[in-house]
Coordinates of C-alpha atoms in Angstrom, one line a residue:
Chain B
X1 CA 1.9 -47.0 9.3
X2 CA -0.3 -48.9 7.2
X3 CA -3.6 -48.6 6.3
X4 CA -4.6 -52.0 7.8
X5 CA -3.0 -50.3 10.9
X6 CA -4.9 -47.1 11.1
X7 CA -8.7 -49.1 10.4
X8 CA -10.3 -51.4 11.5
X9 CA -13.1 -53.7 9.5
X10 CA -15.7 -54.9 12.3
X11 CA -17.2 -58.3 11.6
X12 CA -20.7 -56.8 11.0
X13 CA -18.6 -54.3 7.8
X14 CA -18.1 -51.4 10.3
X15 CA -14.5 -50.2 8.6
X16 CA -13.4 -47.7 11.6
X17 CA -10.3 -45.6 11.9
X18 CA -8.4 -46.0 15.0
X19 CA -5.3 -44.8 15.2
X20 CA -2.6 -43.0 13.0
X21 CA -2.7 -39.6 11.1
X22 CA -1.9 -40.6 7.3
X23 CA -4.7 -39.6 5.4
X24 CA -5.4 -42.0 2.4
X25 CA -6.9 -42.0 -1.1
X26 CA -10.2 -44.3 -2.3
X27 CA -8.3 -46.6 -4.4
X28 CA -5.8 -47.6 -1.2
X29 CA -8.7 -48.8 0.8
X30 CA -10.5 -50.2 -1.6
X31 CA -7.0 -52.2 -2.2
X32 CA -7.2 -53.0 0.7
X33 CA -10.2 -54.1 1.0
X34 CA -9.5 -56.3 -1.8
X35 CA -6.2 -57.4 -0.9
X36 CA -8.2 -59.3 3.2
X37 CA -11.2 -60.0 0.6
X38 CA -9.3 -63.7 -1.0
X39 CA -7.4 -64.4 2.3
X40 CA -8.5 -67.1 3.5
X41 CA -9.9 -66.2 6.7
X42 CA -10.0 -62.8 8.8
X43 CA -7.4 -61.8 10.9
X44 CA -6.8 -59.4 13.6
X45 CA -9.1 -56.6 14.2
X46 CA -10.3 -56.9 10.0
X47 CA -12.5 -58.8 9.5
X48 CA -12.4 -59.5 5.0
X49 CA -12.1 -62.5 3.8
X50 CA -12.7 -65.0 1.0
X51 CA -15.4 -66.1 3.8
X52 CA -17.4 -63.2 3.7
X53 CA -18.9 -61.3 1.2
X54 CA -17.1 -58.6 -1.2
X55 CA -16.7 -55.3 0.7
X56 CA -15.9 -53.1 -2.4
X57 CA -15.7 -52.3 -6.0
X58 CA -14.9 -49.8 -8.1
X59 CA -16.7 -47.8 -10.3
X60 CA -14.0 -48.1 -13.3
X61 CA -11.2 -49.6 -13.1
X62 CA -8.0 -49.1 -10.7
X63 CA -6.2 -45.5 -11.1
X64 CA -3.6 -43.9 -9.2
X65 CA -4.0 -40.7 -11.2
X66 CA -8.3 -39.9 -10.9
X67 CA -11.0 -40.3 -8.1
X68 CA -12.0 -43.3 -7.6
X69 CA -15.5 -43.8 -7.5
X70 CA -16.0 -46.5 -4.8
X71 CA -19.3 -48.8 -3.1
X72 CA -18.7 -50.1 -0.1
X73 CA -20.8 -53.2 -0.4
X74 CA -23.0 -55.6 1.6
X75 CA -23.1 -53.5 4.9
X76 CA -19.3 -52.4 4.6
X77 CA -18.7 -48.9 5.3
X78 CA -17.3 -45.7 6.8
X79 CA -17.8 -42.7 9.2
X80 CA -17.2 -39.7 9.3
X81 CA -14.5 -40.4 11.4
X82 CA -12.9 -42.2 9.3
X83 CA -13.8 -40.4 5.8
X84 CA -11.4 -37.6 7.8
X85 CA -8.3 -40.0 6.9
X86 CA -9.2 -40.7 3.1
X87 CA -9.1 -38.5 0.3
X88 CA -9.3 -38.4 -3.7
X89 CA -12.6 -40.1 -5.1
X90 CA -16.2 -40.5 -3.7
X91 CA -17.3 -43.9 -1.2
X92 CA -21.0 -44.1 -1.3
X93 CA -22.3 -46.5 0.7
X94 CA -25.6 -47.9 2.1
X95 CA -26.1 -48.7 -1.1
X96 CA -26.7 -45.2 -3.0
X97 CA -28.0 -43.7 1.1
X98 CA -24.9 -42.2 1.9
X99 CA -22.2 -40.6 -0.8
X100 CA -19.2 -39.0 0.2
X101 CA -17.7 -37.2 -2.6
X102 CA -14.3 -35.8 -2.9
X103 CA -13.5 -31.9 -2.8
X104 CA -10.1 -30.2 -3.6
X105 CA -9.5 -26.5 -3.9
X106 CA -7.5 -25.2 -6.5
X107 CA -6.4 -22.4 -7.6
X108 CA -3.3 -20.0 -7.7
X109 CA -1.7 -17.4 -6.5
X110 CA -2.9 -18.8 -2.7
X111 CA -1.3 -17.2 -0.1
X112 CA 1.1 -19.7 2.7
X113 CA -1.6 -20.8 4.3
X114 CA -4.9 -19.7 3.7
X115 CA -7.4 -20.9 5.3
X116 CA -10.6 -22.8 4.0
X117 CA -14.1 -23.2 5.3
X118 CA -16.9 -25.1 3.6
X119 CA -20.7 -24.2 3.9
X120 CA -23.6 -26.5 4.0
X121 CA -26.8 -26.0 4.1
X122 CA -26.3 -22.9 5.3
X123 CA -23.5 -24.0 8.3
X124 CA -19.6 -24.3 8.5
X125 CA -18.4 -27.6 8.4
X126 CA -16.5 -28.9 11.3
X127 CA -12.9 -27.8 10.7
X128 CA -10.2 -30.6 10.7
X129 CA -8.2 -30.0 8.5
X130 CA -5.0 -27.9 8.0
X131 CA -4.7 -24.0 6.1
X132 CA -4.0 -24.2 3.0
X133 CA -5.5 -25.7 -0.4
X134 CA -7.7 -28.9 1.3
X135 CA -8.3 -32.3 -0.4
X136 CA -10.9 -34.4 1.7
X137 CA -13.8 -35.4 2.0
X138 CA -17.6 -34.2 2.8
X139 CA -20.7 -36.2 3.2
X140 CA -23.1 -35.0 0.7
X141 CA -25.8 -37.5 0.7
X142 CA -27.2 -39.4 3.9
X143 CA -30.3 -41.3 4.6
X144 CA -30.9 -41.8 1.0
X145 CA -31.2 -38.0 1.2
X146 CA -29.0 -35.0 -0.6
X147 CA -27.5 -32.8 1.4
X148 CA -28.5 -29.7 0.4
X149 CA -29.0 -31.0 -2.7
X150 CA -25.5 -32.0 -2.7
X151 CA -24.7 -27.7 -3.1
X152 CA -21.5 -26.4 -1.0
X153 CA -19.4 -23.6 -1.0
X154 CA -15.3 -23.4 -0.3
X155 CA -14.2 -19.9 1.3
X156 CA -11.2 -18.9 2.3
X157 CA -11.9 -15.5 3.3
X158 CA -8.8 -14.0 5.8
X159 CA -8.4 -11.1 7.0
X160 CA -5.6 -8.5 5.0
X161 CA -5.6 -11.0 2.3
X162 CA -8.5 -11.0 -0.8
X163 CA -11.1 -13.8 -0.3
X164 CA -12.7 -16.2 -2.6
X165 CA -15.0 -18.8 -2.8
X166 CA -16.4 -21.5 -4.8
X167 CA -19.2 -23.1 -5.5
X168 CA -19.3 -27.6 -5.4
X169 CA -21.9 -29.8 -6.1
X170 CA -21.6 -33.4 -4.9
X171 CA -23.9 -35.5 -6.3
X172 CA -22.2 -36.6 -9.1
X173 CA -19.1 -37.9 -6.5
X174 CA -15.5 -38.4 -7.8
X175 CA -13.9 -35.9 -7.1
X176 CA -14.9 -31.6 -7.5
X177 CA -13.1 -29.4 -7.4
X178 CA -13.0 -25.9 -5.7
X179 CA -11.1 -22.9 -7.4
X180 CA -10.1 -20.6 -5.4
X181 CA -7.2 -18.1 -4.9
X182 CA -6.1 -15.5 -2.7
X183 CA -3.6 -12.1 -2.7
X184 CA -2.8 -10.1 0.3
X185 CA -4.5 -7.0 0.5
X186 CA -1.7 -5.3 2.6
X187 CA -1.9 -1.8 0.4
X188 CA -5.2 -1.2 2.0
X189 CA -5.9 -3.7 4.4
X190 CA -3.5 -1.2 6.6
X191 CA -5.5 -1.7 9.9
X192 CA -5.3 -4.6 11.3
X193 CA -8.9 -6.7 12.4
X194 CA -9.7 -6.3 15.4
X195 CA -8.8 -2.2 14.9
X196 CA -11.4 -2.4 11.4
X197 CA -14.2 -4.8 13.6
X198 CA -13.9 -1.6 15.7
X199 CA -14.9 0.8 13.5
X200 CA -18.8 -0.6 13.8
X201 CA -19.5 2.9 15.6
X202 CA -18.3 4.6 13.5
X203 CA -19.8 2.5 10.1
X204 CA -23.3 2.0 9.7
X205 CA -24.5 -0.5 7.0
X206 CA -29.0 -0.7 6.7
X207 CA -30.2 -2.5 4.0
X208 CA -33.4 -1.0 2.0
X209 CA -34.2 0.7 -1.2
X210 CA -33.5 4.5 -1.1
X211 CA -32.9 6.2 -4.3
X212 CA -29.9 9.3 -4.6
X213 CA -28.4 11.4 -7.0
X214 CA -24.3 12.5 -6.5
X215 CA -24.3 14.9 -9.0
X216 CA -22.4 13.0 -11.3
X217 CA -24.6 13.1 -14.2
X218 CA -26.5 10.3 -14.3
X219 CA -29.2 11.1 -12.1
X220 CA -31.2 9.3 -9.6
X221 CA -30.2 6.0 -8.7
X222 CA -32.0 3.1 -6.9
X223 CA -29.6 1.7 -4.2
X224 CA -30.9 -1.6 -1.8
X225 CA -28.8 -0.2 0.8
X226 CA -26.6 2.7 2.5
X227 CA -23.3 2.6 4.0
X228 CA -23.3 5.5 5.9
X229 CA -20.1 7.1 7.8
X230 CA -19.7 9.3 10.7
X231 CA -17.3 10.6 13.2
X232 CA -14.6 11.6 10.9
X233 CA -14.6 7.7 9.5
X234 CA -12.5 7.9 6.1
X235 CA -13.6 6.0 2.9
X236 CA -10.6 3.8 3.3
X237 CA -11.6 3.3 7.4
X238 CA -14.9 1.7 5.5
X239 CA -13.4 -0.3 3.2
X240 CA -11.6 -1.4 5.8
X241 CA -14.4 -2.4 8.3
X242 CA -16.5 -3.6 5.1
X243 CA -14.0 -6.5 4.3
X244 CA -14.0 -7.0 8.0
X245 CA -17.0 -8.0 8.4
X246 CA -16.6 -10.2 6.4
X247 CA -13.7 -12.6 7.4
X248 CA -14.5 -16.3 8.2
X249 CA -14.7 -15.5 12.0
X250 CA -17.1 -12.4 11.6
X251 CA -20.1 -12.1 13.6
X252 CA -21.6 -9.9 11.9
X253 CA -25.1 -9.9 10.4
X254 CA -25.4 -8.1 6.7
X255 CA -28.5 -8.5 5.7
X256 CA -29.5 -11.2 7.8
X257 CA -26.4 -13.4 6.9
X258 CA -23.5 -13.6 9.5
X259 CA -20.8 -12.0 7.5
X260 CA -18.7 -14.7 7.0
X261 CA -21.4 -16.3 4.3
X262 CA -22.4 -12.6 3.2
X263 CA -21.5 -12.7 -0.8
X264 CA -23.9 -9.7 -2.6
X265 CA -26.4 -7.2 -1.4
X266 CA -29.3 -8.9 -3.8
X267 CA -28.9 -12.0 -5.8
X268 CA -29.2 -10.9 -9.5
X269 CA -26.1 -9.0 -9.1
X270 CA -22.5 -10.3 -9.2
X271 CA -21.1 -11.8 -6.0
X272 CA -17.1 -10.1 -5.7
X273 CA -15.3 -12.8 -4.1
X274 CA -12.4 -11.4 -3.2
X275 CA -14.6 -9.4 -1.6
X276 CA -18.2 -8.9 -0.8
X277 CA -18.0 -5.1 -0.5
X278 CA -15.6 -4.5 -2.9
X279 CA -12.1 -4.1 -3.6
X280 CA -10.0 -1.7 -3.1
X281 CA -7.0 -0.7 -5.9
X282 CA -5.2 2.1 -6.8
X283 CA -6.6 4.2 -3.7
X284 CA -10.2 3.9 -5.0
X285 CA -13.2 2.0 -3.7
X286 CA -14.6 0.1 -6.1
X287 CA -18.4 -0.6 -3.6
X288 CA -19.5 -3.3 -4.1
X289 CA -23.5 -3.2 -6.2
X290 CA -26.3 -1.8 -4.7
X291 CA -24.2 -0.3 -2.4
X292 CA -24.7 3.5 -1.0
X293 CA -22.5 5.8 0.6
X294 CA -23.4 8.5 2.5
X295 CA -21.9 11.0 5.0
X296 CA -18.1 10.6 3.4
X297 CA -16.5 13.8 3.6
X298 CA -15.3 16.5 0.3
X299 CA -11.9 14.9 0.6
X300 CA -12.9 11.1 -0.3
X301 CA -15.8 12.0 -2.6
X302 CA -13.1 10.9 -5.0
X303 CA -12.1 7.9 -3.4
X304 CA -15.0 5.4 -4.2
X305 CA -17.1 4.8 -6.5
X306 CA -20.2 3.1 -6.2
X307 CA -22.9 0.6 -8.5
X308 CA -26.5 1.3 -8.4
X309 CA -28.8 -1.3 -8.4
X310 CA -29.9 -0.9 -12.1
X311 CA -25.5 -1.3 -12.7
X312 CA -25.1 1.9 -13.8
X313 CA -21.2 2.4 -12.1
X314 CA -22.0 6.0 -10.5
X315 CA -19.6 7.9 -8.6
X316 CA -19.1 11.5 -7.9
X317 CA -18.9 14.8 -9.5
X318 CA -15.7 16.0 -10.0
X319 CA -16.1 20.1 -9.1
X320 CA -13.7 22.5 -11.3
X321 CA -13.8 25.9 -11.8
X322 CA -11.7 28.6 -13.6
X323 CA -10.1 31.4 -11.6
X324 CA -8.8 34.6 -13.4
X325 CA -6.8 37.2 -11.0
X326 CA -4.5 39.9 -12.5
X327 CA -7.4 41.9 -13.5
X328 CA -8.6 45.2 -12.2
X329 CA -11.8 46.6 -12.0
X330 CA -13.6 47.9 -15.1
X331 CA -12.1 45.3 -17.0
X332 CA -14.2 42.9 -19.4
X333 CA -13.1 39.6 -18.9
X334 CA -14.6 36.4 -21.0
X335 CA -13.3 32.8 -20.8
X336 CA -14.5 30.4 -23.3
X337 CA -13.9 27.4 -25.1
X338 CA -10.7 27.4 -27.7
X339 CA -10.7 27.3 -31.7
X340 CA -7.2 27.5 -32.0
X341 CA -7.9 31.0 -33.4
X342 CA -10.6 32.2 -30.7
X343 CA -13.8 30.7 -29.3
X344 CA -16.0 27.9 -30.0
X345 CA -19.0 29.9 -30.2
X346 CA -21.5 27.3 -31.4
X347 CA -21.4 24.8 -28.6
X348 CA -24.9 24.8 -29.5
X349 CA -27.1 25.9 -32.0
X350 CA -31.0 27.3 -31.4
X351 CA -33.8 24.5 -32.2
X352 CA -36.6 27.0 -32.6
X353 CA -37.1 30.7 -32.2
X354 CA -36.7 32.4 -29.3
X355 CA -39.7 33.7 -28.5
X356 CA -40.5 38.0 -27.6
X357 CA -40.9 37.9 -23.5
X358 CA -39.6 33.9 -22.7
X359 CA -36.6 33.3 -20.6
X360 CA -36.1 30.0 -22.4
X361 CA -34.3 28.1 -25.2
X362 CA -33.9 25.3 -26.6
X363 CA -30.9 23.7 -27.8
X364 CA -29.9 20.5 -30.2
X365 CA -27.2 19.4 -29.0
X366 CA -27.0 18.1 -25.3
X367 CA -26.9 20.3 -23.2
X368 CA -22.5 19.2 -22.1
X369 CA -21.0 17.8 -19.1
X370 CA -19.4 20.5 -18.3
X371 CA -21.4 23.4 -19.1
X372 CA -22.0 25.2 -15.3
X373 CA -25.9 25.1 -13.8
X374 CA -26.2 28.2 -14.1
X375 CA -23.6 30.6 -15.7
X376 CA -23.2 32.6 -19.3
X377 CA -25.1 32.1 -23.0
X378 CA -24.4 34.0 -25.7
X379 CA -26.5 34.0 -28.7
X380 CA -25.5 35.5 -31.5
X381 CA -23.5 36.6 -29.7
X382 CA -25.6 38.3 -27.6
X383 CA -24.4 38.0 -24.1
X384 CA -26.9 36.5 -21.4
X385 CA -26.7 34.8 -18.0
X386 CA -29.3 32.4 -17.3
X387 CA -30.1 30.7 -14.3
X388 CA -31.1 26.5 -14.9
X389 CA -30.2 24.5 -17.1
X390 CA -32.8 21.5 -17.3
X391 CA -30.3 18.6 -18.9
X392 CA -32.5 16.7 -20.2
X393 CA -34.7 18.7 -22.2
X394 CA -32.1 20.4 -23.6
X395 CA -33.5 24.1 -22.1
X396 CA -31.8 26.8 -20.4
X397 CA -32.9 29.4 -18.4
X398 CA -32.1 32.8 -18.7
X399 CA -31.9 35.7 -16.2
X400 CA -34.6 38.1 -17.1
X401 CA -36.3 37.3 -20.9
X402 CA -35.3 37.8 -24.4
X403 CA -34.5 41.5 -25.2
X404 CA -34.6 40.2 -29.4
X405 CA -35.6 37.2 -31.2
X406 CA -33.0 34.9 -32.0
X407 CA -33.8 32.6 -34.8
X408 CA -34.3 29.1 -35.2
X409 CA -31.0 27.5 -35.6
X410 CA -29.2 29.9 -34.3
X411 CA -25.6 29.8 -32.7
X412 CA -25.1 29.7 -28.7
X413 CA -22.0 29.1 -27.0
X414 CA -22.0 29.5 -22.8
X415 CA -18.2 31.7 -21.5
X416 CA -17.0 30.1 -18.0
X417 CA -17.0 34.3 -17.3
X418 CA -18.6 37.2 -19.4
X419 CA -18.8 40.0 -17.5
X420 CA -16.8 42.9 -16.3
X421 CA -14.5 42.3 -13.4
X422 CA -15.2 43.4 -10.2
X423 CA -12.6 43.2 -8.6
X424 CA -9.0 41.5 -9.4
X425 CA -9.6 37.4 -9.4
X426 CA -12.7 36.5 -11.0
X427 CA -14.1 32.7 -11.1
X428 CA -16.0 30.9 -12.8
X429 CA -19.0 29.8 -11.6
X430 CA -18.2 25.8 -10.3
X431 CA -18.8 23.1 -13.1
X432 CA -18.6 19.1 -13.3
X433 CA -15.4 18.1 -15.0
X434 CA -15.9 15.9 -18.1
X435 CA -12.3 16.0 -19.7
X436 CA -9.8 18.2 -20.4
X437 CA -9.9 21.4 -22.7
X438 CA -7.9 24.1 -23.6
X439 CA -9.6 27.3 -22.5
X440 CA -9.3 31.0 -23.3
X441 CA -9.0 34.3 -21.7
X442 CA -9.2 37.6 -23.4
X443 CA -9.6 40.9 -21.0
X444 CA -9.7 44.3 -22.6
X445 CA -10.3 47.4 -20.9
X446 CA -10.4 50.0 -23.8
X447 CA -11.6 53.1 -22.1
X448 CA -9.8 55.9 -20.7
X449 CA -8.7 56.4 -17.8
X450 CA -6.3 53.6 -16.9
X451 CA -7.0 52.0 -20.7
X452 CA -4.8 48.6 -20.8
X453 CA -3.5 46.4 -23.9
X454 CA -5.7 43.8 -24.4
X455 CA -4.5 40.7 -22.9
X456 CA -5.5 37.2 -24.5
X457 CA -3.9 34.2 -23.6
X458 CA -5.2 29.8 -23.6
X459 CA -4.6 27.7 -20.1
X460 CA -5.8 24.1 -20.1
X461 CA -8.7 23.5 -18.1
X462 CA -8.6 20.2 -16.4
X463 CA -10.0 19.3 -13.1
X464 CA -8.8 21.9 -10.9
X465 CA -10.8 23.1 -9.3
X466 CA -9.0 26.4 -10.0
X467 CA -7.8 26.2 -13.9
X468 CA -6.9 29.6 -14.4
X469 CA -4.1 32.0 -15.0
X470 CA -3.0 35.5 -14.6
X471 CA -3.6 37.7 -16.7
X472 CA -0.7 40.9 -17.6
X473 CA -2.3 43.8 -18.1
X474 CA -0.1 46.7 -19.2
X475 CA -0.8 50.6 -20.3
X476 CA -1.9 51.7 -22.9
X477 CA -1.5 55.2 -22.6
Chain U
X1 CA -37.3 -94.8 20.3
X2 CA -35.7 -97.1 18.2
X3 CA -37.3 -98.9 14.7
X4 CA -36.7 -102.1 13.3
X5 CA -36.3 -102.6 9.0
X6 CA -37.1 -106.2 7.9
X7 CA -35.5 -107.2 5.7
X8 CA -36.3 -110.1 2.8
X9 CA -38.4 -110.9 6.0
X10 CA -35.0 -111.9 8.3
X11 CA -33.9 -110.8 11.6
X12 CA -35.0 -106.9 12.0
X13 CA -32.2 -104.6 12.3
X14 CA -32.5 -101.8 14.5
X15 CA -32.5 -98.3 12.8
X16 CA -30.2 -95.2 14.9
X17 CA -32.4 -93.8 17.8
X18 CA -30.2 -90.8 17.6
X19 CA -28.6 -88.0 15.1
X20 CA -25.4 -88.6 16.8
X21 CA -24.2 -91.6 18.1
X22 CA -20.5 -93.2 16.7
X23 CA -20.1 -94.5 13.3
X24 CA -20.1 -98.5 14.6
X25 CA -22.8 -97.3 16.3
X26 CA -25.2 -96.7 13.5
X27 CA -28.1 -99.7 12.3
X28 CA -26.4 -101.8 9.7
X29 CA -28.1 -103.1 6.6
X30 CA -27.6 -107.2 6.9
X31 CA -28.1 -109.5 3.9
X32 CA -30.5 -111.1 5.9
X33 CA -27.7 -114.1 6.9
X34 CA -25.7 -111.9 9.6
X35 CA -24.0 -110.4 7.0
X36 CA -23.7 -106.6 6.6
X37 CA -24.2 -104.9 3.4
X38 CA -24.5 -101.4 4.5
X39 CA -25.4 -98.9 7.3
X40 CA -27.8 -96.1 7.8
X41 CA -26.2 -93.0 6.8
X42 CA -26.8 -89.9 8.6
X43 CA -28.2 -87.3 6.6
X44 CA -25.0 -85.2 6.5
X45 CA -23.0 -88.1 5.0
X46 CA -23.0 -88.0 1.4
X47 CA -23.3 -90.5 -0.3
X48 CA -20.4 -89.7 -2.5
X49 CA -18.6 -87.0 -3.3
X50 CA -18.9 -85.2 -7.2
X51 CA -16.4 -82.4 -9.4
X52 CA -17.4 -79.4 -9.6
X53 CA -15.3 -77.7 -12.9
X54 CA -14.9 -73.8 -13.2
X55 CA -13.6 -72.9 -16.4
X56 CA -11.6 -69.7 -16.8
X57 CA -11.2 -69.2 -13.7
X58 CA -7.3 -66.7 -13.9
X59 CA -4.5 -68.1 -12.3
X60 CA -4.5 -67.6 -8.8
X61 CA -7.6 -66.8 -7.7
X62 CA -8.9 -67.8 -4.7
X63 CA -12.1 -70.2 -5.6
X64 CA -14.9 -70.4 -2.4
X65 CA -18.0 -72.9 -2.8
X66 CA -20.6 -72.6 0.2
X67 CA -24.0 -73.8 1.1
X68 CA -26.4 -71.2 0.2
X69 CA -26.4 -70.0 4.1
X70 CA -22.8 -69.7 3.5
X71 CA -21.4 -72.5 5.4
X72 CA -17.7 -73.1 3.6
X73 CA -18.3 -76.7 1.6
X74 CA -14.6 -76.8 -0.7
X75 CA -12.1 -74.2 -1.8
X76 CA -9.0 -74.3 -3.7
X77 CA -6.6 -71.8 -5.5
X78 CA -6.7 -72.0 -9.5
X79 CA -3.3 -73.2 -11.3
X80 CA -4.8 -73.2 -14.0
X81 CA -7.5 -72.2 -16.1
X82 CA -10.0 -74.5 -15.2
X83 CA -10.2 -75.5 -11.1
X84 CA -11.9 -78.2 -9.5
X85 CA -14.0 -78.4 -6.3
X86 CA -14.4 -81.6 -4.3
X87 CA -18.4 -81.2 -3.8
X88 CA -20.5 -83.8 -1.8
X89 CA -23.0 -85.5 -3.0
X90 CA -26.5 -86.1 -0.5
X91 CA -28.1 -87.7 -3.3
X92 CA -30.2 -85.1 -4.5
X93 CA -29.2 -81.7 -6.7
X94 CA -28.3 -78.7 -4.8
X95 CA -27.1 -75.4 -5.7
X96 CA -24.2 -73.9 -4.1
X97 CA -22.5 -70.3 -4.2
X98 CA -19.4 -69.6 -6.1
X99 CA -16.9 -67.5 -4.9
X100 CA -13.8 -66.5 -7.2
X101 CA -11.3 -63.7 -5.5
X102 CA -8.1 -62.3 -7.2
X103 CA -7.5 -59.2 -4.9
X104 CA -3.7 -59.4 -3.5
X105 CA -1.8 -59.0 -6.3
X106 CA -1.8 -58.6 -9.8
X107 CA -3.7 -58.6 -11.6
X108 CA -6.4 -58.2 -9.8
X109 CA -10.0 -58.9 -10.3
X110 CA -13.0 -57.9 -9.8
X111 CA -14.8 -60.6 -7.0
X112 CA -17.3 -62.9 -8.5
X113 CA -19.6 -64.4 -7.9
X114 CA -22.2 -67.4 -9.3
X115 CA -24.0 -70.4 -8.0
X116 CA -23.3 -73.8 -9.7
X117 CA -26.4 -76.8 -9.1
X118 CA -24.9 -79.9 -8.4
X119 CA -26.2 -83.2 -9.3
X120 CA -25.4 -86.4 -9.6
X121 CA -22.4 -86.1 -11.5
X122 CA -21.1 -82.8 -10.1
X123 CA -20.7 -79.9 -12.4
X124 CA -19.7 -77.0 -14.6
X125 CA -19.5 -73.4 -14.4
X126 CA -18.2 -71.0 -17.3
X127 CA -16.8 -67.7 -15.4
X128 CA -15.8 -64.4 -16.0
X129 CA -13.9 -62.5 -14.2
X130 CA -13.7 -58.8 -14.4
X131 CA -10.4 -56.7 -14.1
X132 CA -10.3 -54.5 -11.1
X133 CA -7.3 -52.7 -13.0
X134 CA -8.5 -52.1 -17.1

């Protein structure tokens, strides 16, 4: 078939698609019209000849490798149906009152047959193009008025793949590109679309300002929405549900927008095109900014991280602890950071002398993340226990009162265990894991009877909740 | 109603009564001795043809002259850089539209349209067709 067979031109200038499925370029339309325009007379259903007005003119020279900007003149015009069979350029008609602009999606990788849809003026355009990358015309101006300022957004959102979207503006005519790429997400979207959507009973999405403190050291942070898990829903399932409700066919409303066009919780945030609620990588859900995850099980607390409204990356603290076994009741146990030859005894220095009868001390250094919220404190080597710390003011509050005055700048440190064993196993107060360090253990039991040889060793304190080792207490008698 | 015109006080002549009589029925202008020297012209009959010369035309271009109302007057296909259209002259200068197109075979040119004034001596226009390719 030829373009002349597929299109007709009425005497009033209406250029209409009459048959065929071939899509022609804008240049081919112009070439055909001009081919007719110098004919001696019109023939068939193509009413263009030297006797009629000039039907078309290009802005610029003909080129088969560039999108053409075509002007249909003197009342010649296409309609929306005809536009479906034209691409690679733009068509302006009725003066400048109507404009069809080319839109071409580009990008790699693209999962084969990824569906592409276009949102214009908050609505999806009726899809007539096949799946995969598109090259079509989209009406950007009608009756002299730009449609939504000429803006469109091209999407590809098929559950099981990463999503993609790209904004384009049609005002300039020609052909506007939209970069779209998709990739399989089969490593984390294990549920089917239907199964994922069915989790709606277990995943509640609520929009509204809320502040939360996960205890990871970032303090209380503002979030713009909360995703609450219940009914045993795992974080992995919740991530799939959130991806599923942003699928092209979603009918779920999120923050007032249908899921197929939902992009971000707040206009100030940078959207995550591939997964509006955040991607899952390495088994961890990187939740999109502004969302707080509530209700996750203890075992899932390390399987996601969030970004608060102010852009702070927030996680859940990794709770670590130290456990020493092989002890005997009455043995003195001391666990602290290893200096290589002993304990690190100068972690902190007093900022001001302690006061008689007082119960607090302020240190110069920031209190380490992995210093427990309560535990043991030694100042000038004298053991105390503390019941609270204020990390903002670098203040320890000890149990009881100071038995003596410690001078300004006195060294202080926080053993993890500093006590007489009351059982064969002693554990530290839990603390937030910051980084792995070498811990030193000393166990002594010298009083008769049943005195034991001094035991000393080091071990690695990792993110485990049960760091530590067993003491070996040999008789010293 | 018929009318008469006298010519040197001789036999009155019958003027045309209708707008479309057969040519041989039109009023004749006599020299007074019975010898007709002219016949009355219809309004759409030209005095004589004149030439409209189109200069600087691309060979192969189709050239069409029409009235301002769009009625075809003459057409030709240029075989040289200058082409001539034969235009009827009606006794008074008039404007005609001229279209020049070459868009079926390369090299392609944009449609060129202009107007020309046809006088008793004909007319001449110099055109400037623009390439549609470069």
